Tab-separated table of C-alpha atoms in Angstrom:
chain	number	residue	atom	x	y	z
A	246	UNK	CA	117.099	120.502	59.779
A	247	UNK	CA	113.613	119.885	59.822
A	248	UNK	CA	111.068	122.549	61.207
A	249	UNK	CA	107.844	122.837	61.413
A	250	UNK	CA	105.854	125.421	63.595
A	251	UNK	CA	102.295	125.868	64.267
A	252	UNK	CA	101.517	129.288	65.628
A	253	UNK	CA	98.883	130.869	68.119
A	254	UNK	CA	100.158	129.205	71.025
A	255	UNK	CA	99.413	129.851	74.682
A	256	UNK	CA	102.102	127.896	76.628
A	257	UNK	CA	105.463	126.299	76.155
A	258	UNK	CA	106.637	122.784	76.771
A	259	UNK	CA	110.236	121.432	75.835
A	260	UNK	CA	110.501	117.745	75.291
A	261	UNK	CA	113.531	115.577	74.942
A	262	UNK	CA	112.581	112.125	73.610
A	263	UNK	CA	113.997	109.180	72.752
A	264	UNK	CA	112.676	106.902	69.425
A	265	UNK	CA	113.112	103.766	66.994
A	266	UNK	CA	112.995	103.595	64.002
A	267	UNK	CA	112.111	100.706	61.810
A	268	UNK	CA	115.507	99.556	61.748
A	269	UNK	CA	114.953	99.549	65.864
A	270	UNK	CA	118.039	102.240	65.756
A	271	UNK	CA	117.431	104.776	68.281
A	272	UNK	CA	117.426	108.837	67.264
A	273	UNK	CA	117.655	111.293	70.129
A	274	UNK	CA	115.476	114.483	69.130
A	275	UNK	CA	115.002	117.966	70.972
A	276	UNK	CA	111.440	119.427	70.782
A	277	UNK	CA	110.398	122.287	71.871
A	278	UNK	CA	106.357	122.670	72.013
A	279	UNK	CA	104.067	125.489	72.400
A	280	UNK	CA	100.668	124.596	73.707
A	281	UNK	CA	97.561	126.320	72.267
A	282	UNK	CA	94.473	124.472	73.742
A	283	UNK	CA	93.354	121.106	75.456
A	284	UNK	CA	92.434	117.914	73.180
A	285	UNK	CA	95.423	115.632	72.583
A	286	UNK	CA	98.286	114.978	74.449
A	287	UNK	CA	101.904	113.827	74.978
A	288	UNK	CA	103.560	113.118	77.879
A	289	UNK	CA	106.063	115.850	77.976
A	290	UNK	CA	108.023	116.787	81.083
A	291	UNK	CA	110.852	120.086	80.791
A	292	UNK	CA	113.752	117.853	80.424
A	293	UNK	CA	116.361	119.230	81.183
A	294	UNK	CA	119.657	116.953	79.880
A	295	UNK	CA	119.529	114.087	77.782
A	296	UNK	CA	116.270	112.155	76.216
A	297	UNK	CA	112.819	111.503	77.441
A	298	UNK	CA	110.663	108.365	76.214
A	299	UNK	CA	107.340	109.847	75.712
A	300	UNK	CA	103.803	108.548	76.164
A	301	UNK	CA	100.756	109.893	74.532
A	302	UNK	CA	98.183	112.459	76.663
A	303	UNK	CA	95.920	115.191	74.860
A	304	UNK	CA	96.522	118.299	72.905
A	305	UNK	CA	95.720	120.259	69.937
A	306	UNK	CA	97.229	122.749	68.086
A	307	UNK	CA	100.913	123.226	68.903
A	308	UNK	CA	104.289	125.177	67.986
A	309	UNK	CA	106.801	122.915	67.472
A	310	UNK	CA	110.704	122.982	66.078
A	311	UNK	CA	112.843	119.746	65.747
A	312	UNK	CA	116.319	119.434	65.303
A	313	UNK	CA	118.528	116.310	65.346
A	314	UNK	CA	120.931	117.186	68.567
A	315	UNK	CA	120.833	115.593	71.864
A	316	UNK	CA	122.111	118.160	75.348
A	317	UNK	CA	124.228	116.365	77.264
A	318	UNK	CA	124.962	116.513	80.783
A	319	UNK	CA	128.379	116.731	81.298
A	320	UNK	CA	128.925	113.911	83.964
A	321	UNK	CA	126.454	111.076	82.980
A	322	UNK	CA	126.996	111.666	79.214
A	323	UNK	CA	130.107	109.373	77.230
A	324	UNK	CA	133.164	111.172	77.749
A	325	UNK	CA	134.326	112.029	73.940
A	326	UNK	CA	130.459	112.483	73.428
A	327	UNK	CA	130.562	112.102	69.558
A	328	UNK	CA	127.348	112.292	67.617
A	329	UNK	CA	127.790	108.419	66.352
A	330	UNK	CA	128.069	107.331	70.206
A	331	UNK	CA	124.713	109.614	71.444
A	332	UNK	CA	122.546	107.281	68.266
A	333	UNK	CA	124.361	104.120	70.090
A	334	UNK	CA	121.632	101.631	72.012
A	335	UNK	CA	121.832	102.951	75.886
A	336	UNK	CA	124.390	100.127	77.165
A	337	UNK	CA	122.906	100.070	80.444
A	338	UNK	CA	120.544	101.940	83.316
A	339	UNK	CA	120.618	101.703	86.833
A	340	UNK	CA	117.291	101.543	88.799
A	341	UNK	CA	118.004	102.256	92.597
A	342	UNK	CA	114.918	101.054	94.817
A	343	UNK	CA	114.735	102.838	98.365
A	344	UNK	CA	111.880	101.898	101.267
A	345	UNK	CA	110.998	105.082	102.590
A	346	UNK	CA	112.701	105.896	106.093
A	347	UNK	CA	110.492	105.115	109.469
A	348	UNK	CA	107.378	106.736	109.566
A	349	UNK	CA	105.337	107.656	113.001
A	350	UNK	CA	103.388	104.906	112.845
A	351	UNK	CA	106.107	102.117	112.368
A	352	UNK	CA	107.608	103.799	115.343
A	353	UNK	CA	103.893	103.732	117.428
A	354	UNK	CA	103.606	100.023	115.754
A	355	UNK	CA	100.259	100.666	113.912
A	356	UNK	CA	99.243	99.189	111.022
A	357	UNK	CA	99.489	102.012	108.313
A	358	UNK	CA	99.204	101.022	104.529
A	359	UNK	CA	97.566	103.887	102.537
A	360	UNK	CA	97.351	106.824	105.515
A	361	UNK	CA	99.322	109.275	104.651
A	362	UNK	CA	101.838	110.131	107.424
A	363	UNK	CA	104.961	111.118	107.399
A	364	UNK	CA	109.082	110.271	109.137
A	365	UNK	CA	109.888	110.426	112.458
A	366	UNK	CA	113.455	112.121	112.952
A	367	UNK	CA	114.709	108.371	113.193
A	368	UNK	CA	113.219	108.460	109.031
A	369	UNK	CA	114.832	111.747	108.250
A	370	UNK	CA	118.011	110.765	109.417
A	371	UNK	CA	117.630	107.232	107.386
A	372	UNK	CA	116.287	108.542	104.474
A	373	UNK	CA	119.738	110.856	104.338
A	374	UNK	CA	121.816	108.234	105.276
A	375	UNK	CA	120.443	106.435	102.146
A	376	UNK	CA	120.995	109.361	100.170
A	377	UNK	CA	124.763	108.988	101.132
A	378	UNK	CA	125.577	105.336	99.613
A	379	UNK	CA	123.604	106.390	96.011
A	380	UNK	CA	125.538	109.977	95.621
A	381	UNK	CA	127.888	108.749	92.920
A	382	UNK	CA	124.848	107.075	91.152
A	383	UNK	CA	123.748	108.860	88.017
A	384	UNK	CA	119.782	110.039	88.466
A	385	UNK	CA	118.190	111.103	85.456
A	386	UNK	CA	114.393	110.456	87.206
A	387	UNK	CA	112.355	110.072	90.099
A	388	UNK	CA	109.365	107.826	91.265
A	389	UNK	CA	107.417	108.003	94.062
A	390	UNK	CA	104.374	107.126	96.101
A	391	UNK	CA	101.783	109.107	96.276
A	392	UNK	CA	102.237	109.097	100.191
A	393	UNK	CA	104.346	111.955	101.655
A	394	UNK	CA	106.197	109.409	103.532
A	395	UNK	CA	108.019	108.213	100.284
A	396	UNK	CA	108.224	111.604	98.788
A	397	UNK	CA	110.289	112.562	101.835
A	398	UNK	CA	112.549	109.936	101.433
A	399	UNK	CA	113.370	110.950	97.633
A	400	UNK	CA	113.825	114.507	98.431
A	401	UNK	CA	115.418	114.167	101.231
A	402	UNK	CA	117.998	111.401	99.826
A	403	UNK	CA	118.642	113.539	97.242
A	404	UNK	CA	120.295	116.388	99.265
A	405	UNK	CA	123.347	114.012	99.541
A	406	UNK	CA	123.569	113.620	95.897
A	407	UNK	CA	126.938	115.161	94.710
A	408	UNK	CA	125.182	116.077	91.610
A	409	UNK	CA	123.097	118.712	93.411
A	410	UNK	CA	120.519	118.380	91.085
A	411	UNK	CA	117.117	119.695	92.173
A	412	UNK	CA	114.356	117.233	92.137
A	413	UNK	CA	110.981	118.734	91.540
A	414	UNK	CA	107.913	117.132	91.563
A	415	UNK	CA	105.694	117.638	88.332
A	416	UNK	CA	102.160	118.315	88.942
A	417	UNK	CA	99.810	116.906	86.181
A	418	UNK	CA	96.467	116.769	87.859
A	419	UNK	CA	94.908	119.865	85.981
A	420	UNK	CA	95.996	122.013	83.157
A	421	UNK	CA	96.055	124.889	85.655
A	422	UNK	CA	98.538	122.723	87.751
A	423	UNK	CA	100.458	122.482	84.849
A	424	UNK	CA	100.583	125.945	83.971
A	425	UNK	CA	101.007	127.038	87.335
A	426	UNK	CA	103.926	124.785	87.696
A	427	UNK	CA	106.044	125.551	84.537
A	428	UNK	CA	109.911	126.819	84.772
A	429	UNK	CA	110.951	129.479	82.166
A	430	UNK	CA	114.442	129.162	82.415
A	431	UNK	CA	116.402	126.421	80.659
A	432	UNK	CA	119.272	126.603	82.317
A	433	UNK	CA	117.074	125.888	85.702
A	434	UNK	CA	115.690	122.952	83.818
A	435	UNK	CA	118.495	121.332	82.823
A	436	UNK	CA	119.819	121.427	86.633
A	437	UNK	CA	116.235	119.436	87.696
A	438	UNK	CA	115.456	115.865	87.869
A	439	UNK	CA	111.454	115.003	87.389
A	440	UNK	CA	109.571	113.852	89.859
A	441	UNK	CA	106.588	111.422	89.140
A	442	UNK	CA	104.102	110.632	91.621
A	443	UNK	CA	101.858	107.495	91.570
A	444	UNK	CA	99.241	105.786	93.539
A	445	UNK	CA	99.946	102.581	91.953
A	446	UNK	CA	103.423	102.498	93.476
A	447	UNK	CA	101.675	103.165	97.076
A	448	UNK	CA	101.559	100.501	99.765
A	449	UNK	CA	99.489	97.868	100.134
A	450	UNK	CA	95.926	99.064	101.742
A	451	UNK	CA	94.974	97.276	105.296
A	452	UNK	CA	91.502	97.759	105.060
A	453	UNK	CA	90.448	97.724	108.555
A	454	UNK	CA	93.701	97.174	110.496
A	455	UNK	CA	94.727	100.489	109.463
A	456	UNK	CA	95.477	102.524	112.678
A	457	UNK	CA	95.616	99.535	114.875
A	458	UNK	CA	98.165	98.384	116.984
A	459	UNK	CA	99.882	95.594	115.753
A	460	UNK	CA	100.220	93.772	119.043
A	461	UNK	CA	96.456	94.317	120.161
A	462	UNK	CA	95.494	93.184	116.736
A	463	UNK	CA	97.303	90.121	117.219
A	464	UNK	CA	95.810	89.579	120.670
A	465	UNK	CA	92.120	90.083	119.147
A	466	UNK	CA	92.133	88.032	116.041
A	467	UNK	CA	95.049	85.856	116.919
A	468	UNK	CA	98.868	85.475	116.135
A	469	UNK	CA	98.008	83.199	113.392
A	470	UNK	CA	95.148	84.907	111.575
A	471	UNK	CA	97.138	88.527	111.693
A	472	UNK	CA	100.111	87.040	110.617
A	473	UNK	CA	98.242	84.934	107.673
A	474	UNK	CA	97.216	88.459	106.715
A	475	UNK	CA	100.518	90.443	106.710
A	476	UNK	CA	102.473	87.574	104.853
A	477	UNK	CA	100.569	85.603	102.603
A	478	UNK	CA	100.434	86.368	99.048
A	479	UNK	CA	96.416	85.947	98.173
A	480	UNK	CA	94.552	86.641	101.312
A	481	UNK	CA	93.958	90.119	102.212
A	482	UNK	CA	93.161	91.741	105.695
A	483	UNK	CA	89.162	92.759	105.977
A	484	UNK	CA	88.337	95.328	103.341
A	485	UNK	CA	91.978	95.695	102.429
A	486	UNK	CA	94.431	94.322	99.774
A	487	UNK	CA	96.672	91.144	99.611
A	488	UNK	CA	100.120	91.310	98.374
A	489	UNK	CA	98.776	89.685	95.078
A	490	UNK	CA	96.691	92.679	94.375
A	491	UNK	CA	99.197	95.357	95.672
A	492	UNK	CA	101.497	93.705	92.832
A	493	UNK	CA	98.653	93.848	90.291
A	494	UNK	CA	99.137	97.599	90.212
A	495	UNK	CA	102.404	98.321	90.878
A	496	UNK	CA	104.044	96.258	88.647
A	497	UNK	CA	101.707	96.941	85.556
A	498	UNK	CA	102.554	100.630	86.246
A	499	UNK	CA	106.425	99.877	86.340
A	500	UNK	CA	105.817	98.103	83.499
A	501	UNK	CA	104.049	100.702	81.438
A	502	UNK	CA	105.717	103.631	82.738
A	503	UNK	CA	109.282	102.944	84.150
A	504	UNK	CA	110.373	100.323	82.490
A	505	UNK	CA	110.284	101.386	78.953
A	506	UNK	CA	111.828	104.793	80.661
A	507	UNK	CA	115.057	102.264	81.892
A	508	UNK	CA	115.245	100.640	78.492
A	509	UNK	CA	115.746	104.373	76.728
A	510	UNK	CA	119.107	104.633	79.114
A	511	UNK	CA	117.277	107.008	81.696
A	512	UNK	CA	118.653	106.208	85.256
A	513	UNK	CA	115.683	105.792	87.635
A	514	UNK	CA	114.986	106.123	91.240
A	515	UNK	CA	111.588	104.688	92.820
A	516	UNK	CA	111.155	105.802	96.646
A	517	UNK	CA	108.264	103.448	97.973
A	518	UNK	CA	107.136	100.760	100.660
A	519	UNK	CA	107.309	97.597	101.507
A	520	UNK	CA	104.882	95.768	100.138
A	521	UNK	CA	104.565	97.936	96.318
A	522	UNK	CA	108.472	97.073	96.328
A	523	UNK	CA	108.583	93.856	97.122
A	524	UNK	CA	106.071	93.191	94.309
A	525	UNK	CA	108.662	95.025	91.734
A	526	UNK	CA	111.483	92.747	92.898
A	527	UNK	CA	109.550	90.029	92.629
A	528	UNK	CA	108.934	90.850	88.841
A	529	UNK	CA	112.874	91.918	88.856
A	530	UNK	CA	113.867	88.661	90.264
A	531	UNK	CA	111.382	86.436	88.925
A	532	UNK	CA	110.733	85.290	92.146
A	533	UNK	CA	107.482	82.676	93.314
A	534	UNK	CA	104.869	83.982	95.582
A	535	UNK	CA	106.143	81.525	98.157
A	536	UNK	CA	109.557	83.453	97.546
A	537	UNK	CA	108.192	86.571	97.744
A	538	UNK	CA	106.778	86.266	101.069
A	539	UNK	CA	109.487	85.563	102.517
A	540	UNK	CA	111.422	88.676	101.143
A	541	UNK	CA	111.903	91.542	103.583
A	542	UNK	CA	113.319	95.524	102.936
A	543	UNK	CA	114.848	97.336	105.336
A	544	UNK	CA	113.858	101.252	105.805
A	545	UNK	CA	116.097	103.670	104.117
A	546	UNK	CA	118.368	100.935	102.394
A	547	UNK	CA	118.641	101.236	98.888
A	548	UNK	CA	119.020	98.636	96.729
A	549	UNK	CA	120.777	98.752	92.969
A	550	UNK	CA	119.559	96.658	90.122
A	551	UNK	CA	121.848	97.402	86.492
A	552	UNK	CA	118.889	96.962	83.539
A	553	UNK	CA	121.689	95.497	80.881
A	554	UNK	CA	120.765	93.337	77.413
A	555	UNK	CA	116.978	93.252	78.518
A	556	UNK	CA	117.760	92.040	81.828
A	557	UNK	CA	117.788	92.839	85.926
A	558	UNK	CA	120.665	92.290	87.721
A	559	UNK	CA	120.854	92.886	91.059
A	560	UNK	CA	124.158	94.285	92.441
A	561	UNK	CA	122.586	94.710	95.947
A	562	UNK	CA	123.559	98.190	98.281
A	563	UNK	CA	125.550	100.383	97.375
A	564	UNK	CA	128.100	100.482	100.850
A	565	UNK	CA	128.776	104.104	101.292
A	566	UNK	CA	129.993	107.247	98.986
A	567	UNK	CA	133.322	107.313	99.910
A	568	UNK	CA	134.386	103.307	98.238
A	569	UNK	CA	135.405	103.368	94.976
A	570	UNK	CA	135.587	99.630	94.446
A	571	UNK	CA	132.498	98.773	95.761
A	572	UNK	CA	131.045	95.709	94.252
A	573	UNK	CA	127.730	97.773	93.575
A	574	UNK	CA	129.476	99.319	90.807
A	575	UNK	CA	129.692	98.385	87.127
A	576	UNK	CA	132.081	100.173	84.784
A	577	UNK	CA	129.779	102.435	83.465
A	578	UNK	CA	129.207	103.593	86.935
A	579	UNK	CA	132.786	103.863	87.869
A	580	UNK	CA	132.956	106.293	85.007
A	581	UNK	CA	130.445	108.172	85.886
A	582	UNK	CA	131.847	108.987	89.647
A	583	UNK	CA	134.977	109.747	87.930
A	584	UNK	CA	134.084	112.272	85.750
A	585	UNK	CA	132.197	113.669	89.068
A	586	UNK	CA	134.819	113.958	91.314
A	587	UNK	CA	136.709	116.196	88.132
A	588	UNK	CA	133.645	118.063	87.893
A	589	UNK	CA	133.529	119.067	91.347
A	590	UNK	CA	137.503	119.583	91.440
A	591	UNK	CA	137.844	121.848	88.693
């Protein structure tokens, strides 16, 4: 077992990743990190069951101990959970897509785009609701907005999930954030799911339509002009964004940073808006910008796409948690609720 440890640490980090080797097999490792000072980096998060794909950040000296072993969560993992089946290829991921619920200004009709506000009870109750029809869904991480609007929608769906997994959101802007934010217990982490939050994945900015009424707006500028502004793809409001540059950032950050987490076999969750999701489906889907226009998400629905062979496929909402035969599901899936329902029967 190889071991190698580097001593005069100051904090502790445990990493689960997931690598290639030459031969492009994959080899699940468990590290365990002690952190000594600031300089380089790796994107570490406590994870708790399973592997991580890591990306690089800044640190120095470190403690460190490597074995060859993989933890496995009892539900999501392969039932006979042999050592030759955890080196396997992940067969599949699921990547569930949720529209935060109604906020206060979709219910005041007021243009809102990056102001942060949060649900009404109408958005509580949806965001729960959605929670409901993904609860048999294996969740191994969580993206979000940087808006409080999405985060409510992620934490609050996952209250519903039959898991009962605690989703916790990781706090990277400062090393005292970091510190500050660390759980000791590895039990505890192994019960978490992470949390990332990103501006990139926030909606589109309205420049200056934000806080004005949709229908006054429309009776100032005109019907045509506001509406030329809300659903083309290239022309952006005054001093705001058009859907062409919204999808600029949010799909190079899915691509960089979720995607390559959905090709390791990690099972991901992005809470976000409108416009910021609609540019990820149209990457999913392959859609045309003349398509994409045209495409609209309902608050609080989810929507399931199954990342299988390199490719999206979209197996649209799940219906509710109590079908088992729900076309949502794949096999894998099936499985998975299976092995939950003995879980929370024994």
């Amino acid at each position: 077992m190889a071991a190698t440890s580097f001593h005069q640490a100051i904090g502790t980090i445990q990493y689960s990743g997931c690598f290639r080797n030459s031969n492009l097999n994959q080899v699940n490792w468990n590290y365990s990190f002690q952190l000594i000072s600031s300089g380089f980096k790796l994107d570490i998060a406590l994870l708790r069951t399973g592997t991580y794909c890591s990306r690089k950040r800044s640190f120095s000296n470190i403690q460190a101990s490597t074995s060859q072993s993989t933890v496995f969560d009892p539900v999501s993992s392969p039932s006979n959970g042999t050592k030759s089946d955890s080196k396997k290829k992940p067969s599949e991921a699921a990547l569930i897509l949720i529209r935060h619920g109604e906020s206060m200004w979709n219910e005041k009709n007021l243009f809102t785009g990056c102001v942060d506000v949060p649900l009404t009870k109408k958005g509580v109750e949806e965001a729960i609701e959605a929670g409901k029809r993904i609860s048999n869904i294996p969740i191994d991480m969580i993206y979000t907005s940087a808006l409080i609007r999405a985060q409510m929608t992620a934490m609050l769906a996952m209250t519903e999930h039959r898991r009962k997994k605690v989703p916790i959101i990781l706090h990277d802007e400062s090393e005292q954030a970091r510190a500050w934010s660390q759980i000791f217990s590895e039990d505890t982490n192994k019960q978490c799911i992470p949390v990332i939050t990103a501006w990139q994945l926030n909606e589109r900015m309205y420049g200056e339509l934000q806080g004005l009424n949709k229908q006054e707006t429309a009776e100032r500028f005109g019907k045509e002009k506001v509406h030329e502004w809300r659903r083309s793809y290239d022309i952006p409001p005054p001093n705001g964004e058009s859907l062409e540059m919204c999808a600029q950032r949010a799909v190079a950050y899915f691509k960089e940073h979720i995607e390559p987490q959905l090709q390791c076999g990690k099972n991901v969750m992005i809470a976000a808006h409108g416009n910021s999701l609609r540019s990820i489906i149209m990457y999913l889907d392959k859609l045309t910008s003349q398509e994409v226009i045209s495409l609209e998400l309902s608050t609080g629905i989810p929507m399931l796409y199954i990342l299988k062979e390199g490719q999206f496929i979209r197996r649209g909402s799940p219906v509710a948690p109590t079908e088992a035969g729900v076309y949502a599901y794949t096999k894998r899936l099936a499985q998975y609720r299976q092995r939950l329902d003995e879980m929370l029967q024994s």
